[in-house]
Amino acid sequence: MRMKAEPATRVFNLVGYALLIVISLLCLIPFWLIVAGSFTDELEIVSDGFKLFPNTVSFEAYKSVFQTPEQIIRAYGVTIGVTAVGSALGLLLTSMAGYVLSRKDFVYRNSLSFFIYFTTLFSGGLIPWYIMMTKYLGLKDSYWAMILPPLISAWNIILMKNFMKSIPDSIIESAKIDGAGDFRIYRQLIMPLSTPGLATIGLFLALGYWNDWFNANVFITDDGKYPLQFLLYKILSSAAVLQTDNGAYLAANIVPPTETLKMAVAVVATGPIILLYPFVQRYFVKGLTIGAVKG
């Protein structure tokens, strides 16, 4: 039988749920404003500003975005492929580096940790990095130019190392007594126990790859290899140029969809990645807090 809660507990729960509902609605209002703005007529935004519920529903912004739907679909495919491959490889390499650095019997653990941390303070610079990627690695106009730069992050390695340090050493010692090697311990013991940490790092990697447009801007010239973010950036740039060059020649009641186009681009770009978050959300906080307990 269920035990009756005390009156004070019921009041506390009621107030807590009410506050959580209000906070959740406040967090959803900005996103709803973006969605509503994408369906608002451009003249209405120019005259009245953004509204939660537009007076006139317009699809002009989405018509501009999907003017060439095959290009959008191809950009989606490039982004999904780069995100999937980059996140998988990044998780593999980050988890391997974190596992090695978390082992107390690894002689060069402190030295390698210092070099990894050093990269967070200093970098080689943009021009040497570009020369290395194009001249020596030959990655100009290559998908690998969008995959390799964000592949390994010092922050992710440190986070994974701290998370794996929370796994008891007795588990590894027991596996060694049973004759398991390092790769088998890593694959069959450490990886399953590191699910929260892997989900957290995977979310960081996926968001980074999905939102990345800078590497495409620097290395990609073939429009067939444009990722989604960079393609949408080009669409926005074209709309801004159209408004600047032709604004004086347009009729008073004709306004190029620039503000609504920004909102539509945000919806198109963020929609799919939002669907990923609920699947890893339950691991997210656990992965961060466990990895932060032991430094």
Coordinates of C-alpha atoms in Angstrom, one line a residue:
M1 CA 0.0 0.0 0.0
R2 CA 1.2 3.5 -0.8
M3 CA 2.1 5.6 2.2
K4 CA 0.3 9.0 2.5
A5 CA 2.6 11.9 2.2
E6 CA 2.7 14.5 4.9
P7 CA 0.9 17.8 4.2
A8 CA 4.1 19.7 4.2
T9 CA 5.6 17.3 1.7
R10 CA 2.5 17.6 -0.6
V11 CA 2.8 21.4 -0.4
F12 CA 6.5 21.3 -1.2
N13 CA 5.9 19.0 -4.2
L14 CA 3.1 21.2 -5.5
V15 CA 5.1 24.3 -5.3
G16 CA 8.2 22.6 -6.8
Y17 CA 6.2 21.2 -9.7
A18 CA 4.6 24.6 -10.3
L19 CA 8.0 26.3 -10.4
L20 CA 9.4 23.7 -12.7
I21 CA 6.5 24.1 -15.1
V22 CA 6.9 27.9 -15.1
I23 CA 10.6 27.6 -15.7
S24 CA 10.1 25.1 -18.5
L25 CA 7.6 27.4 -20.2
L26 CA 10.1 30.3 -19.9
C27 CA 12.8 28.1 -21.5
L28 CA 10.4 27.2 -24.3
I29 CA 9.2 30.7 -25.1
P30 CA 12.4 31.8 -27.0
F31 CA 12.3 28.7 -29.1
W32 CA 8.6 29.2 -29.8
L33 CA 9.4 32.8 -30.7
I34 CA 11.9 31.6 -33.3
V35 CA 9.3 29.1 -34.7
A36 CA 6.6 31.8 -34.8
G37 CA 8.9 34.3 -36.3
S38 CA 9.8 31.9 -39.1
F39 CA 6.1 31.8 -40.1
T40 CA 5.5 35.6 -39.8
D41 CA 5.2 37.9 -42.7
E42 CA 8.3 40.1 -43.2
L43 CA 6.3 43.3 -43.3
E44 CA 4.7 42.5 -40.0
I45 CA 8.0 41.9 -38.3
V46 CA 9.4 45.2 -39.8
S47 CA 6.4 47.2 -38.5
D48 CA 5.4 45.4 -35.3
G49 CA 8.4 43.3 -34.3
F50 CA 8.3 39.6 -33.3
K51 CA 5.2 38.1 -31.8
L52 CA 4.4 34.8 -30.1
F53 CA 1.3 34.5 -32.4
P54 CA 1.6 36.2 -35.8
N55 CA -1.4 38.0 -37.3
T56 CA -0.4 36.8 -40.8
V57 CA 1.1 33.4 -41.5
S58 CA 3.6 33.3 -44.3
F59 CA 5.8 30.6 -45.7
E60 CA 8.0 32.9 -47.7
A61 CA 11.0 32.2 -45.5
Y62 CA 10.8 28.4 -45.9
K63 CA 10.3 28.9 -49.7
S64 CA 13.5 30.8 -49.8
V65 CA 15.3 28.1 -47.7
F66 CA 14.0 25.2 -49.8
Q67 CA 14.2 27.0 -53.1
T68 CA 16.6 24.2 -54.2
P69 CA 15.5 21.3 -52.0
E70 CA 18.0 18.9 -53.5
Q71 CA 20.8 21.1 -52.2
I72 CA 19.3 21.2 -48.7
I73 CA 18.9 17.4 -48.8
R74 CA 22.5 16.9 -49.9
A75 CA 23.7 19.3 -47.2
Y76 CA 21.8 17.4 -44.6
G77 CA 23.4 14.2 -45.8
V78 CA 26.9 15.7 -45.6
T79 CA 26.2 17.0 -42.1
I80 CA 24.7 13.8 -40.9
G81 CA 27.6 11.8 -42.3
V82 CA 30.3 14.1 -40.9
T83 CA 28.5 14.1 -37.5
A84 CA 28.2 10.4 -37.4
V85 CA 31.7 9.5 -38.5
G86 CA 33.3 12.3 -36.4
S87 CA 31.4 11.5 -33.3
A88 CA 32.2 7.8 -33.5
L89 CA 35.9 8.3 -34.1
G90 CA 36.1 11.0 -31.6
L91 CA 34.4 8.8 -28.9
L92 CA 36.8 6.0 -29.7
L93 CA 40.0 8.1 -29.5
T94 CA 38.8 10.1 -26.6
S95 CA 37.9 7.1 -24.5
M96 CA 41.2 5.3 -25.4
A97 CA 43.2 8.4 -24.4
G98 CA 41.1 8.8 -21.2
Y99 CA 41.6 5.2 -20.2
V100 CA 45.3 5.3 -20.7
L101 CA 45.7 8.5 -18.8
S102 CA 43.6 7.2 -15.9
R103 CA 45.8 4.2 -15.4
K104 CA 48.2 4.7 -12.5
D105 CA 50.7 2.2 -13.9
F106 CA 51.2 4.2 -17.1
V107 CA 54.7 5.7 -16.7
Y108 CA 54.2 8.8 -19.0
R109 CA 50.7 9.7 -17.7
N110 CA 51.7 13.0 -16.1
S111 CA 53.9 14.1 -19.1
L112 CA 51.2 13.4 -21.7
S113 CA 48.5 15.0 -19.5
F114 CA 50.7 18.2 -19.4
F115 CA 51.1 18.3 -23.2
I116 CA 47.3 17.8 -23.6
Y117 CA 46.6 20.6 -21.2
F118 CA 49.2 22.8 -22.8
T119 CA 47.2 22.8 -26.0
T120 CA 44.3 24.6 -24.2
L121 CA 46.6 27.5 -23.5
F122 CA 48.6 27.9 -26.7
S123 CA 48.0 27.0 -30.4
G124 CA 50.1 27.2 -33.6
G125 CA 47.9 29.8 -35.1
L126 CA 45.4 29.9 -38.0
I127 CA 47.9 30.3 -40.9
P128 CA 50.2 27.4 -39.9
W129 CA 47.2 25.2 -39.3
Y130 CA 45.8 26.0 -42.7
I131 CA 49.1 25.3 -44.4
M132 CA 49.4 22.0 -42.7
M133 CA 45.9 20.9 -43.6
T134 CA 46.1 21.9 -47.3
K135 CA 49.8 21.6 -48.3
Y136 CA 51.1 18.7 -46.2
L137 CA 47.9 16.7 -45.5
G138 CA 46.2 17.5 -48.8
L139 CA 42.7 18.0 -47.3
K140 CA 41.5 20.9 -49.4
D141 CA 37.9 20.1 -50.5
S142 CA 37.9 16.9 -48.5
Y143 CA 35.3 15.6 -46.0
W144 CA 38.2 14.9 -43.7
A145 CA 38.9 18.6 -43.4
M146 CA 35.6 18.9 -41.6
I147 CA 36.1 15.7 -39.5
L148 CA 39.7 15.9 -38.3
P149 CA 40.0 19.4 -36.7
P150 CA 37.2 18.9 -34.1
L151 CA 38.0 15.2 -33.6
I152 CA 40.1 15.4 -30.4
S153 CA 39.5 17.9 -27.7
A154 CA 41.7 18.4 -24.6
W155 CA 38.7 19.2 -22.5
N156 CA 36.9 16.0 -23.6
I157 CA 40.0 13.9 -22.8
I158 CA 40.4 15.4 -19.4
L159 CA 36.7 14.9 -18.7
M160 CA 36.9 11.3 -19.8
K161 CA 40.1 10.6 -17.8
N162 CA 38.5 12.0 -14.6
F163 CA 35.4 9.9 -15.2
M164 CA 37.3 6.7 -15.7
K165 CA 39.4 7.4 -12.6
S166 CA 36.1 7.0 -10.6
I167 CA 35.9 3.3 -11.7
P168 CA 37.4 1.2 -8.9
D169 CA 40.9 -0.2 -9.6
S170 CA 39.8 -3.5 -8.1
I171 CA 37.8 -4.2 -11.3
I172 CA 40.9 -3.9 -13.5
E173 CA 43.0 -5.9 -11.1
S174 CA 40.4 -8.7 -10.9
A175 CA 40.3 -8.8 -14.7
K176 CA 44.1 -9.0 -14.9
I177 CA 44.1 -11.9 -12.4
D178 CA 41.6 -13.7 -14.7
G179 CA 44.1 -13.2 -17.6
A180 CA 42.4 -10.4 -19.5
G181 CA 44.6 -8.0 -21.5
D182 CA 44.4 -4.3 -21.7
F183 CA 42.3 -4.1 -24.8
R184 CA 39.9 -6.7 -23.5
I185 CA 39.6 -4.8 -20.2
Y186 CA 39.0 -1.6 -22.1
R187 CA 36.4 -3.1 -24.5
Q188 CA 34.4 -5.3 -22.1
L189 CA 34.7 -3.6 -18.8
I190 CA 35.7 0.1 -19.0
M191 CA 33.5 1.0 -22.0
P192 CA 30.2 -0.4 -20.6
L193 CA 30.9 1.2 -17.2
S194 CA 31.6 4.5 -18.9
T195 CA 28.3 4.9 -20.6
P196 CA 27.3 8.2 -18.9
G197 CA 30.7 9.7 -19.8
L198 CA 30.5 8.5 -23.3
A199 CA 27.0 9.9 -23.8
T200 CA 28.2 13.2 -22.5
I201 CA 31.2 13.4 -24.7
G202 CA 29.2 12.1 -27.6
L203 CA 26.7 14.9 -27.2
F204 CA 29.5 17.5 -27.1
L205 CA 31.0 16.0 -30.3
A206 CA 27.7 15.7 -32.1
L207 CA 26.7 19.3 -31.3
G208 CA 30.2 20.5 -32.4
Y209 CA 30.1 18.8 -35.7
W210 CA 26.4 19.7 -36.4
N211 CA 27.0 23.4 -35.8
D212 CA 30.4 23.6 -37.4
W213 CA 30.5 25.9 -40.5
F214 CA 34.0 27.5 -40.1
N215 CA 36.0 24.5 -41.4
A216 CA 33.8 24.3 -44.4
N217 CA 34.2 28.0 -45.0
V218 CA 38.0 27.6 -44.9
F219 CA 38.6 24.3 -46.7
I220 CA 35.5 23.5 -48.9
T221 CA 34.9 25.2 -52.3
D222 CA 32.8 22.5 -53.9
D223 CA 29.2 23.4 -53.3
G224 CA 28.3 19.7 -53.4
K225 CA 30.2 19.2 -50.2
Y226 CA 28.7 22.0 -48.3
P227 CA 27.4 21.0 -44.8
L228 CA 24.0 22.2 -43.7
Q229 CA 25.3 25.1 -41.5
F230 CA 27.5 26.5 -44.1
L231 CA 24.9 26.3 -46.8
L232 CA 22.4 28.1 -44.6
Y233 CA 25.0 30.7 -43.9
K234 CA 25.4 31.2 -47.6
I235 CA 21.7 31.6 -48.0
L236 CA 21.5 34.2 -45.3
S237 CA 24.5 36.1 -46.9
S238 CA 22.7 36.0 -50.3
A239 CA 19.5 37.4 -48.7
A240 CA 21.5 40.2 -47.0
V241 CA 23.2 41.1 -50.2
L242 CA 19.9 41.1 -52.1
Q243 CA 18.3 43.5 -49.5
T244 CA 21.3 45.8 -49.7
D245 CA 21.7 45.9 -53.5
N246 CA 18.0 45.9 -54.5
G247 CA 16.4 47.7 -51.6
A248 CA 16.1 51.0 -53.4
Y249 CA 14.5 49.4 -56.4
L250 CA 11.8 47.3 -54.6
A251 CA 8.3 48.5 -54.1
A252 CA 7.3 49.8 -50.7
N253 CA 5.2 46.7 -49.9
I254 CA 7.9 44.2 -51.0
V255 CA 10.5 43.4 -48.4
P256 CA 13.0 40.6 -48.9
P257 CA 12.6 37.9 -46.2
T258 CA 15.7 38.5 -44.1
E259 CA 14.5 38.5 -40.5
T260 CA 12.0 35.6 -41.1
L261 CA 14.7 33.8 -43.1
K262 CA 17.0 33.9 -40.0
M263 CA 14.3 32.3 -37.9
A264 CA 13.6 29.7 -40.6
V265 CA 17.3 28.9 -40.9
A266 CA 17.5 28.4 -37.1
V267 CA 14.5 26.0 -37.2
V268 CA 15.9 24.0 -40.1
A269 CA 19.4 23.8 -38.5
T270 CA 18.4 23.0 -34.9
G271 CA 15.4 20.8 -35.4
P272 CA 17.1 17.5 -35.9
I273 CA 19.8 17.9 -33.2
I274 CA 17.1 18.7 -30.6
L275 CA 15.7 15.2 -31.2
L276 CA 19.0 13.7 -30.1
Y277 CA 19.1 15.4 -26.7
P278 CA 16.3 13.4 -25.0
F279 CA 18.2 10.1 -25.6
V280 CA 21.3 11.3 -23.9
Q281 CA 19.8 13.7 -21.3
R282 CA 19.6 11.1 -18.6
Y283 CA 23.3 10.4 -18.9
F284 CA 24.4 14.1 -19.3
V285 CA 24.3 15.3 -15.7
K286 CA 25.7 12.0 -14.3
G287 CA 28.6 12.1 -16.8
L288 CA 29.6 15.6 -15.8
T289 CA 29.2 15.2 -12.0
I290 CA 30.9 11.9 -11.7
G291 CA 33.9 13.0 -13.8
A292 CA 34.2 16.2 -11.7
V293 CA 34.3 14.5 -8.3
K294 CA 37.8 13.2 -8.5
G295 CA 40.3 15.5 -10.1

